[in-house]
Every structure is written in C-alpha cells, then in structure tokens.
Short mmCIF file of C-alpha atoms in Angstrom, two decimals:
data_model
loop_
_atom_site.label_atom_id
_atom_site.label_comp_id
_atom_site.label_asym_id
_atom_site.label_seq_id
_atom_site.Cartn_x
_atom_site.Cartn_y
_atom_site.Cartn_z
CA UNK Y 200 35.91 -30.70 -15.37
CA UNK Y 201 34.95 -26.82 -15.94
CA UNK Y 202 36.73 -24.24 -14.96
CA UNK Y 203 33.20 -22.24 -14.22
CA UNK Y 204 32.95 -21.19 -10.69
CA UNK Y 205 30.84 -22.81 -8.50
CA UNK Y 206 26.89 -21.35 -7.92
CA UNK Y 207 25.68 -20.24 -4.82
CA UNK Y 208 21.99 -19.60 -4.08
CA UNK Y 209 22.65 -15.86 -4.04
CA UNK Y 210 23.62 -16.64 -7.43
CA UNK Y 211 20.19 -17.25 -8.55
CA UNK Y 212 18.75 -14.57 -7.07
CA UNK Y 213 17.79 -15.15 -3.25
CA UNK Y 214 19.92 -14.28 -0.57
CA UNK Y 215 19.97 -16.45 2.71
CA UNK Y 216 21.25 -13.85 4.86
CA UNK Y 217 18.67 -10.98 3.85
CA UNK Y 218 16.42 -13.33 5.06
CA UNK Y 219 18.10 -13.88 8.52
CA UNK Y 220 18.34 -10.52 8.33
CA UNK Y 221 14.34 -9.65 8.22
CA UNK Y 222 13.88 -12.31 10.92
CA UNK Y 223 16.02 -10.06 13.23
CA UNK Y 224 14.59 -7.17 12.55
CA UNK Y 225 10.98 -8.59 12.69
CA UNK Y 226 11.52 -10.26 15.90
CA UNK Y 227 10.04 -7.46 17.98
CA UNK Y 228 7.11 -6.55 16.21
CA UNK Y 229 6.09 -9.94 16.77
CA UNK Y 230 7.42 -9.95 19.97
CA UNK Y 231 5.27 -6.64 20.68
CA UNK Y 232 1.58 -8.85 19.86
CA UNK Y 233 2.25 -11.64 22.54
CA UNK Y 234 -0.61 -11.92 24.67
CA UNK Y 235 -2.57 -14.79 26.82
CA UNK Y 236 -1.85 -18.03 25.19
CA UNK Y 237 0.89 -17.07 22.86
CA UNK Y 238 3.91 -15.58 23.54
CA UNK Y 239 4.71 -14.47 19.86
CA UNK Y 240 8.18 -15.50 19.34
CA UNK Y 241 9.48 -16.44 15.66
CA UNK Y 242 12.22 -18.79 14.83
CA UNK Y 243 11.19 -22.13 15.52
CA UNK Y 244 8.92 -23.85 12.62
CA UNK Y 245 5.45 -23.85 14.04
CA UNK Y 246 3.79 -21.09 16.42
CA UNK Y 247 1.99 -22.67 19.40
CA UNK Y 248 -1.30 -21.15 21.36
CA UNK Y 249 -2.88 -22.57 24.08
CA UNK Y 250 -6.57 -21.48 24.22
CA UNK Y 251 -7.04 -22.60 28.18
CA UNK Y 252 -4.26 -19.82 28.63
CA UNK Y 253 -6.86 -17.16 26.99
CA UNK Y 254 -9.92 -18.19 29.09
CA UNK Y 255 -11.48 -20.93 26.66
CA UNK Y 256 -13.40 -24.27 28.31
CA UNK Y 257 -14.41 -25.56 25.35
CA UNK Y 258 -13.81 -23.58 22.03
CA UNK Y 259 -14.45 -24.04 18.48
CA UNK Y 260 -11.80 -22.78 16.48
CA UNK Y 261 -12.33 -20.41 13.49
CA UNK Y 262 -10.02 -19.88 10.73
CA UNK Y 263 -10.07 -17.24 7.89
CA UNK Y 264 -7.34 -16.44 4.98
CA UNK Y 265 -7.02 -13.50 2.80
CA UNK Y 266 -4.76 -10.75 0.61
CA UNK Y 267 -5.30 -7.53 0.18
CA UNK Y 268 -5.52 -8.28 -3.75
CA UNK Y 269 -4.03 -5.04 -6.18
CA UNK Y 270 -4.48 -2.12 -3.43
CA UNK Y 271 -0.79 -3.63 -3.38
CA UNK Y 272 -0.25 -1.97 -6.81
CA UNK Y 273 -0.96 1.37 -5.23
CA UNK Y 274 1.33 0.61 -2.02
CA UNK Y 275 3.88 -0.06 -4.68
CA UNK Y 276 3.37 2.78 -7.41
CA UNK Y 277 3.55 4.83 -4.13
CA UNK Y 278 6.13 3.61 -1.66
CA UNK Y 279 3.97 3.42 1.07
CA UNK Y 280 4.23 0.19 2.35
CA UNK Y 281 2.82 0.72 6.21
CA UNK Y 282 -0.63 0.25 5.96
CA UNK Y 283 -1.36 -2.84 3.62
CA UNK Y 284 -0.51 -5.54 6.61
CA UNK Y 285 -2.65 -4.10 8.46
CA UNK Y 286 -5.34 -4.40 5.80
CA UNK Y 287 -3.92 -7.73 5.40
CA UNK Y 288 -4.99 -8.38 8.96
CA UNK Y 289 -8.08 -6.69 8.78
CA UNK Y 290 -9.87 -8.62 5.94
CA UNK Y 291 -8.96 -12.06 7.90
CA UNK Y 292 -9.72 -10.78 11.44
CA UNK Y 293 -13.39 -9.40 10.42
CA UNK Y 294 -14.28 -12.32 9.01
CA UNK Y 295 -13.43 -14.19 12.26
CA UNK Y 296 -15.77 -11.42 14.31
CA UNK Y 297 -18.94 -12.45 12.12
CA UNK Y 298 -18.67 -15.66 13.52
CA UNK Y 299 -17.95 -14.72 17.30
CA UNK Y 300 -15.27 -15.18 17.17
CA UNK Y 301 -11.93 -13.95 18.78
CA UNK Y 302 -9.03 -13.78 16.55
CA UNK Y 303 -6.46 -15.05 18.60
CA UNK Y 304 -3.01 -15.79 16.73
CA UNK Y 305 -2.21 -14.47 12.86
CA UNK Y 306 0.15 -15.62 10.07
CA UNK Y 307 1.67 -13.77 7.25
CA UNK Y 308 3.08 -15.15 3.78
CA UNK Y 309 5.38 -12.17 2.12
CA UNK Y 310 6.46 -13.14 -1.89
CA UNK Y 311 8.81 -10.48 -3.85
CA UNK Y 312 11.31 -11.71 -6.31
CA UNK Y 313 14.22 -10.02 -4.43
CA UNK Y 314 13.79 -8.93 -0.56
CA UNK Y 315 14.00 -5.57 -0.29
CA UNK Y 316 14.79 -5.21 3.41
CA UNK Y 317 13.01 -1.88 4.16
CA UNK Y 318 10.04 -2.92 2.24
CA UNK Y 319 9.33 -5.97 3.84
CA UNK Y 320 10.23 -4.45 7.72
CA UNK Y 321 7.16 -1.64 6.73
CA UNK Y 322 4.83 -4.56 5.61
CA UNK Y 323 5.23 -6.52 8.81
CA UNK Y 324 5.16 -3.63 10.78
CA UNK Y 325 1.71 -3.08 9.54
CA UNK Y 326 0.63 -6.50 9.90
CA UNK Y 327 2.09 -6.07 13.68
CA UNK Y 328 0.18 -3.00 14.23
CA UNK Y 329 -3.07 -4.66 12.55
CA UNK Y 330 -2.73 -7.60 15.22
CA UNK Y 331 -1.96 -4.97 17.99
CA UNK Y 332 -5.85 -3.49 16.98
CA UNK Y 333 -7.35 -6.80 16.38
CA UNK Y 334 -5.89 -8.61 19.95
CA UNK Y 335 -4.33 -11.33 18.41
CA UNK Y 336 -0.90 -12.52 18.24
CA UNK Y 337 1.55 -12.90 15.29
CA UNK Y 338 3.19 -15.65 16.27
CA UNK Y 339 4.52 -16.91 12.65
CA UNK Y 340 4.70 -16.28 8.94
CA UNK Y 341 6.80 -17.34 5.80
CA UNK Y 342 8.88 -14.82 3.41
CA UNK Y 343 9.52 -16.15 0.07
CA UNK Y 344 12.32 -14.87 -2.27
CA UNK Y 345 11.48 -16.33 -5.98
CA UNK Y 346 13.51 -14.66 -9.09
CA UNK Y 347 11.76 -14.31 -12.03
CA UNK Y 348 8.15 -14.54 -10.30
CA UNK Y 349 7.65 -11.33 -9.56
CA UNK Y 350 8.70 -8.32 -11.03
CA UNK Y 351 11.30 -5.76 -9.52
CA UNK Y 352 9.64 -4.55 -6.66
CA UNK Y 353 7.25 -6.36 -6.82
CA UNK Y 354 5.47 -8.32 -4.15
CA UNK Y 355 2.30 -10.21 -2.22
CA UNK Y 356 0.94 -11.31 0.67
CA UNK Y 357 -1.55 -13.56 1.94
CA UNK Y 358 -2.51 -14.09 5.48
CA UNK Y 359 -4.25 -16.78 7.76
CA UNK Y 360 -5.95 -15.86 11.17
CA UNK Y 361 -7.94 -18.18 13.51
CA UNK Y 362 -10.04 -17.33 16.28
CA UNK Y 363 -11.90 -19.13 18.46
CA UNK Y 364 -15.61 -18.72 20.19
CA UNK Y 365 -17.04 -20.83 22.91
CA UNK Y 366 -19.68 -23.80 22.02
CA UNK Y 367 -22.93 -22.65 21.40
CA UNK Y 368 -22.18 -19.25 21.50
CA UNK Y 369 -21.17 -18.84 17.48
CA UNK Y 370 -23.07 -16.09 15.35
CA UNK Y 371 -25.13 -18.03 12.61
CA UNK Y 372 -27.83 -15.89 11.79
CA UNK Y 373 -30.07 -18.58 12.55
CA UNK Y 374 -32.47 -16.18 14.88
CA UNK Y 375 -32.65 -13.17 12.39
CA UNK Y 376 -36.44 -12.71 11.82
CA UNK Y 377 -38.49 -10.41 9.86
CA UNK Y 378 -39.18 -7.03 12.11
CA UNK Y 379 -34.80 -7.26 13.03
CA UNK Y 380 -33.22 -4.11 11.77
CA UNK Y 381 -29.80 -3.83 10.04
CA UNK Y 382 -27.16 -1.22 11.66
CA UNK Y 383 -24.49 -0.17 9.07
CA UNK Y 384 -21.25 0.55 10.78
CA UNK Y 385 -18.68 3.12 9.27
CA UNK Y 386 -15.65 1.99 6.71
CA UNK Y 387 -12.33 4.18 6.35
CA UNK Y 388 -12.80 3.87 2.60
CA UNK Y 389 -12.46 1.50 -0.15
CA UNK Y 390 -10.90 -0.91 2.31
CA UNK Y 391 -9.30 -3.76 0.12
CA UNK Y 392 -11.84 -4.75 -2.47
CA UNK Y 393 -12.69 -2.85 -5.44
CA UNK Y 394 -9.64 -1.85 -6.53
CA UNK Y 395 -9.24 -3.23 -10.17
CA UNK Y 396 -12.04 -0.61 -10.28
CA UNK Y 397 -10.42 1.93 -8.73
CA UNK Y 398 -6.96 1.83 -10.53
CA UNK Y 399 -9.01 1.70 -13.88
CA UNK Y 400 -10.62 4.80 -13.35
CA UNK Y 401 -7.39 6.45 -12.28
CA UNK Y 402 -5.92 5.16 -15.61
CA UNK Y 403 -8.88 6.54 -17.55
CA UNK Y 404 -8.40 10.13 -15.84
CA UNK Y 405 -4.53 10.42 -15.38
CA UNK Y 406 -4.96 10.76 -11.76
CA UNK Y 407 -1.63 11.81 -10.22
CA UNK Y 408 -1.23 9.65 -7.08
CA UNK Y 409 1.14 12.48 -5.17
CA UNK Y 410 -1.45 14.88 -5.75
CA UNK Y 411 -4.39 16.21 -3.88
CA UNK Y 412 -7.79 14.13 -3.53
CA UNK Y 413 -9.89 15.60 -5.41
CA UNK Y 414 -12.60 14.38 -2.57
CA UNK Y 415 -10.16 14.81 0.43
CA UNK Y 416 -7.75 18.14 -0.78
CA UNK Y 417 -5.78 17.74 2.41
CA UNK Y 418 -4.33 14.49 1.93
CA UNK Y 419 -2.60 13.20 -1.55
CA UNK Y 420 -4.43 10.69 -3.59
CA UNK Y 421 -2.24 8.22 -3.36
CA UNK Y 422 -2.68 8.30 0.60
CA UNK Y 423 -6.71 8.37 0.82
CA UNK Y 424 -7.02 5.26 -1.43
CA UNK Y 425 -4.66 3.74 0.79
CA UNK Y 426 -5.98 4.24 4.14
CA UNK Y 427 -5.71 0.76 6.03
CA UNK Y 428 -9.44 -1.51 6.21
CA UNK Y 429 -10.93 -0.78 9.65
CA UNK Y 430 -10.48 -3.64 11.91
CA UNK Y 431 -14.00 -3.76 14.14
CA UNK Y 432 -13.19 -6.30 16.46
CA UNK Y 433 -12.81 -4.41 19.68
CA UNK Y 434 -15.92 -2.41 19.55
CA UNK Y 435 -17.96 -5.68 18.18
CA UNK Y 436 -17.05 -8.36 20.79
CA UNK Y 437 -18.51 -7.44 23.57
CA UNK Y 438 -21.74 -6.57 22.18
CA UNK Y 439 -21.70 -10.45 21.03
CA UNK Y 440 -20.29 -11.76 23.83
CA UNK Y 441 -23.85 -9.75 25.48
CA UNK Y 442 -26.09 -11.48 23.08
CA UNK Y 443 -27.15 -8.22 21.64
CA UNK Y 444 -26.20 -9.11 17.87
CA UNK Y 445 -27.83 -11.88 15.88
CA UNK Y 446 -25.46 -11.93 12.46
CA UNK Y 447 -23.04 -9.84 11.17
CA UNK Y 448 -21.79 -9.17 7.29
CA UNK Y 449 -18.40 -8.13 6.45
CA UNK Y 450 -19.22 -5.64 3.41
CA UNK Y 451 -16.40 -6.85 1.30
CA UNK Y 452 -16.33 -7.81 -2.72
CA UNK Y 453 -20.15 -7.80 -3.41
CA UNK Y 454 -21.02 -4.99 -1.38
CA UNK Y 455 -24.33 -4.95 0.33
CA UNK Y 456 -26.00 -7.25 -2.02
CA UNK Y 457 -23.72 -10.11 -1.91
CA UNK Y 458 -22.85 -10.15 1.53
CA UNK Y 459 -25.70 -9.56 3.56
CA UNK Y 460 -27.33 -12.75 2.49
CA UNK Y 461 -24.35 -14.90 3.53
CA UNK Y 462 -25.86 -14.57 6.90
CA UNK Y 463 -29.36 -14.47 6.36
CA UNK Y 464 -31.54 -17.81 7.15
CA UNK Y 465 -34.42 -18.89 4.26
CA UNK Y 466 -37.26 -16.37 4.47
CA UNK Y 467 -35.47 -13.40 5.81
CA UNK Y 468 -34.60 -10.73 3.04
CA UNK Y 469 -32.76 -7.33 4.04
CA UNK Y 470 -34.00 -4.13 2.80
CA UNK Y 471 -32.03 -1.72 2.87
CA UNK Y 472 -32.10 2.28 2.19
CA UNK Y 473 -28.82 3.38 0.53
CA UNK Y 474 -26.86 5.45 2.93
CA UNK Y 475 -25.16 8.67 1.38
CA UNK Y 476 -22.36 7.71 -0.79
CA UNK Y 477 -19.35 9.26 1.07
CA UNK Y 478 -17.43 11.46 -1.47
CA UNK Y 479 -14.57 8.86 -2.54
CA UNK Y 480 -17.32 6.62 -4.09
CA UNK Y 481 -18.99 9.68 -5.52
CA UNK Y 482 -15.91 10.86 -6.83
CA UNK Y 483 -15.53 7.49 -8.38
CA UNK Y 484 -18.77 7.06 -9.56
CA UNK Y 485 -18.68 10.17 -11.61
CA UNK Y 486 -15.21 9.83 -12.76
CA UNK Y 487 -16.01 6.19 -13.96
CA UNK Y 488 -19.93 7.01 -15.34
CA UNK Y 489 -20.82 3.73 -12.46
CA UNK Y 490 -23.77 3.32 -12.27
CA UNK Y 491 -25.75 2.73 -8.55
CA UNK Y 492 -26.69 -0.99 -8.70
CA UNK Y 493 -22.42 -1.35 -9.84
CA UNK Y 494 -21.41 0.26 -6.96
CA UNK Y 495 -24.10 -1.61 -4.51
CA UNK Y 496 -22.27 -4.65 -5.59
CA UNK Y 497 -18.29 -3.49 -6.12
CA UNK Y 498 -17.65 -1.31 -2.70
CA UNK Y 499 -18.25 -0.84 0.52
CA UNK Y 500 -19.84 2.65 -0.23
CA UNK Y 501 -18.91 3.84 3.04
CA UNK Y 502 -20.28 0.54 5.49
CA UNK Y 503 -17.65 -1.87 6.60
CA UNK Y 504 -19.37 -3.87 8.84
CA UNK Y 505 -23.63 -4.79 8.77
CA UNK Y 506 -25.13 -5.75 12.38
CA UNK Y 507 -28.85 -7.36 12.40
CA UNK Y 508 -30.36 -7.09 15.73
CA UNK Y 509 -33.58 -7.03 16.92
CA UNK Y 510 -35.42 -3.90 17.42
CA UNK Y 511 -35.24 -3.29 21.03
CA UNK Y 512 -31.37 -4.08 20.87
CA UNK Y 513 -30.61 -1.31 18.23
CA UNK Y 514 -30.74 1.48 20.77
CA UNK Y 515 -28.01 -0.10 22.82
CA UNK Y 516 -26.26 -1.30 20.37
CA UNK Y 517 -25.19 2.11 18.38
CA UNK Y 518 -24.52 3.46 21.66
CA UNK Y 519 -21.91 0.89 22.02
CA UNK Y 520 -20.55 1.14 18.98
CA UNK Y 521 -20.39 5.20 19.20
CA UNK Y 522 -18.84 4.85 22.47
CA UNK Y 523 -16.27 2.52 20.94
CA UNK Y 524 -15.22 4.92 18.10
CA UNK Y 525 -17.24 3.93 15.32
CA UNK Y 526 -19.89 5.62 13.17
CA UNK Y 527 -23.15 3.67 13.13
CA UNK Y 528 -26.49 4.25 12.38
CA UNK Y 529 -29.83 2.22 10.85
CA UNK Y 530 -29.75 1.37 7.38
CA UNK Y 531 -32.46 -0.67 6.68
CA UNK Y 532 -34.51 -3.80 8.14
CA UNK Y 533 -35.20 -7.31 7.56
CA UNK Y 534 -38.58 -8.38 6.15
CA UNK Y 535 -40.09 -11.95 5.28
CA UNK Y 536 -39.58 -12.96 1.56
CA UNK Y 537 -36.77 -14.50 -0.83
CA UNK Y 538 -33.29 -14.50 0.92
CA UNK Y 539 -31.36 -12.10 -0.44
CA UNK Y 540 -31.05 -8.11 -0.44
CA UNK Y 541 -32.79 -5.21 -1.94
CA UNK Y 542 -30.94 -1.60 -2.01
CA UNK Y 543 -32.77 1.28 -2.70
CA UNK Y 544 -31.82 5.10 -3.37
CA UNK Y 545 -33.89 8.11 -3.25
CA UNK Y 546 -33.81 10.25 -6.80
CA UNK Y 547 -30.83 11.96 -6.48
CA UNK Y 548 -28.95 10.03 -4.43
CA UNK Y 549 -25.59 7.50 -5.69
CA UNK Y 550 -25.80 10.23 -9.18
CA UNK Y 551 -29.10 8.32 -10.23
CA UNK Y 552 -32.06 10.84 -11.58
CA UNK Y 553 -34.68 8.70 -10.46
CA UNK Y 554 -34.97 6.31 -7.56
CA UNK Y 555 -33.18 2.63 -7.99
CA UNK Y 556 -33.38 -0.49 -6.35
CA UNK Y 557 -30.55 -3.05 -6.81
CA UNK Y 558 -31.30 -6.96 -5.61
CA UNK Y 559 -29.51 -9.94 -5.38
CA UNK Y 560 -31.29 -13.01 -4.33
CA UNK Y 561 -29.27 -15.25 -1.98
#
C-alpha cells in the first residue's frame, strides 16, 4: 500500500477536457466548409464524402499531405497564429490542382505539448478559412497533447487533402511539346518553403520581427514573412476543366529548377527568363550575400504556380487568370532537349553583375 495519491492523466500533462473543449469550439468552423458531398461535422471517428453527391461519374481520387515546416517558428516567435492553417491547406490543396484535380475534403493533425486553447482555435480557424478558399471541406482532424515532446508553446501540424478528377481528364504533362510556353502566376511571398533560409538571415542581421519591413515599411516584419501561401485553385480549375492547360508546377522547395521538370515528359526542357525578383527575395538576397542560381532553387522568387500551355492558349489563359485575381504573365517556353530547366537573368538582374543561367536536369 502507498499512501501517494492516485494519478490522473492531467497529471502527466494532457488534459481531457481542454480537448473536449477545442472540439466545441472548432465545431463551427468546420461546420462553416460543408459543401456537396460532405457535410463537415466532427465528432464521430472517420469523416465520410460521397463524390456522386459533388457531380463525379467516375473519379480518380487524389491525395496530397503536407506542413508548413519552421514558418511555424515565426507564427510562434510572433503570436500570430491565423494564417499558418491556411498555408497548411494551401501547400496540400495546390498540389491536388496540378493534377486536376478538385480538392474536395481536408484533414488536420495539431501536436503541442500542452493545448493552449486560443492557440489552437486561431490555427484551425485558418485551416477553416484555407478550405473556405480552396472549396473543400474539413470534415476531420486529430489534436495531440504529448508532454515533454514539444517545448512550451510549442507546436506542429501536418495536413492531408484529397481531391478527385474525372477519368481521363488528369493533368500529366504528357502533351507538353517543344513551341508550349510557360505562364508564371503570382505568389504572396515566401509561401512555406525556404524558411530555414529565411530565419538564418534574420539571425545573422538581428532583424526585429515587430518592426517595419525593410521591403514592405507599412507592415511589420514579422507580418510580411508570414503572409498565408496563395491557394490557386479557384482561378485554375476551370481553365483545366476547358482543356486550356497541359501541366502545371507548384513552385515549392526547389524553386523553378526542381519543380518544373516534375511535369515535364522526356525531351521537353523549360527555359525560362528570370522574372524580377520581387523586393522580399531581393531584400534577402542581399542581406544573406545569395547568390542567383541559390535562390532559383530555394524560393518561389515571386511565382507560385507555373502553367505550360500551348501558344495559342496563352492569350486566353492570362486573361482568365487576371480576371480571377491573379498576376500572370509569360516567363519562358519549352524547347526540345534534356528534361529539366534552364533559368536565366539579364546582367543586373537577381544582384548578379553579369548574366547567369541556373539548370537542373530532370
């Protein structure tokens, strides 16, 4: 016998009833993304979706997972914890549109080592308003309360998305031939990759987070490096659902060079003419010493989203996009050779004295 008194679970750290609690006040954000096919509710242990209900005769399905990797770090060093679910979403749901695909429902996984209430409610607010852009319903997720994983206030997420995109009608790049050009659509900024880079350099220069961007004087730092991944789902599926788009590259990790290729077929290589590096990456650039080909292959430099399409499409095609919101414009074309990518800047341009050309063969 020991007169010791008897452990609970809140004991060791994790507390059943904050849980309960986040599930209450979660309830309607996810309640808020219901649409055809899912109605959104959480509780039960599954989420169900019924692609006949959303206008499917016969779909393949299309699934995509991702975090939004140490942009968290900033969220955290700033308190602003509204805008990484929806980058959480965004990274998952774009890489569902290169396929043609819909994103239809959305999952969330939220790890801290104690829930902070208010914390997590932001983050899945986010990820609610992320789903809201992208169409898709959150229908389910899991939060995770581990003491002595994390440390205090500390936290991460993961998501899982799947779309869906009728047979025979799935982007594979297949068709891309040499005379197709390449249409770089507009990021919001750094988006969620990169940012090991990015929190280096503000190490190396003391950057104060609450302060002013150097590169955007209106808004604090902290806020402009944190300014949620464009989701470009809207303005993209109905110019693939038209058969006006041949293959589409998320610019993630890898930038131009890495990603392009993914969707390339043998023979085809992309050439493409650096667009003006938009003054975060310059500002980065110069603060680190980067050099071009570093950044080619690190950010986004200012393009979120890469359409090929043939020639007589391209017209059309930015006047969708345009008239959807986004900033697009030619960046380059694809010509017969080695699969892979070649970016080129002018002397001048990306800091460079003298003209460059990066490459990455595919």
């Amino acid at each position: 016998m020991t007169d010791r008194k008897p452990l609970t679970y809140a004991d060791a750290g994790v507390s059943i009833a904050a849980g309960n609690a986040l599930i209450k006040r979660i309830a309607p954000l996810a309640r808020a993304t219901a649409r055809p096919g899912a109605d959104a509710e959480l509780g039960g242990f599954g989420g169900f979706f019924d692609p006949r209900a959303a206008g499917y005769k016969d779909p393949l399905l299309v699934a995509a997972n991702d975090g939004v990797g140490t942009k968290l770090k900033l969220a955290i060093d700033t308190g602003k914890h509204d805008t990484v679910g929806i980058d959480l979403v965004a990274m998952c749901v774009n890489d569902l549109i290169v396929q043609g695909a819909e994103p239809l429902f959305f999952l969330d996984y939220f790890a801290s080592g104690k829930l902070e209430l208010d914390t997590a409610t932001a983050v899945v607010a986010g990820i609610a308003e992320g789903c809201r852009i992208a169409g898709c319903a959150l229908i389910g997720g899991e939060t995770a309360e581990m003491p002595g994983m994390y440390a205090a206030g500390d936290y991460d997420l993961a998501g899982f998305a799947v779309g869906a995109v009728e047979r025979g009608e799935q982007l594979t790049g297949d068709g891309v031939a040499a005379g197709d050009l390449l249409i770089g659509i507009g990021s919001s900024g750094a988006h969620s990759n990169g940012y090991s880079l990015i929190r280096r350099v503000l190490a190396l220069v003391g950057a104060d987070l609450a302060g002013p961007a150097p590169f955007a004087p209106a808004t604090s730092l902290g806020d402009a490096l944190l300014a949620p991944t464009r989701i470009y789902v809207k303005p993209l599926l109905p110019l693939v659902r038209a058969g006006q788009i041949k293959a589409l590259a998320h610019i993630t990790g890898g930038g131009f060079l890495e990603n392009i290729p993914r969707v390339l077929p043998a023979g085809a290589r992309a050439i493409v003419s650096a667009p003006t590096l938009p003054p975060l990456f310059d500002w980065l650039r110069a603060q680190g010493g980067i050099a071009a080909g570093e950044l080619a292959r690190t950010f986004n430099c200012g393009t979120g989203m890469v359409a090929v399409v043939a020639a007589a499409d391209a017209p059309a095609v930015i006047a969708g996009l345009v008239a959807a919101g986004e900033t697009a414009a030619v960046i380059g074309r694809i010509e017969t050779g080695t699969k892979g990518c070649d970016v080129t800047g002018s002397a001048g341009s990306w800091g460079s004295a003298e003209a460059w050309t990066a490459s990455h063969d595919g």
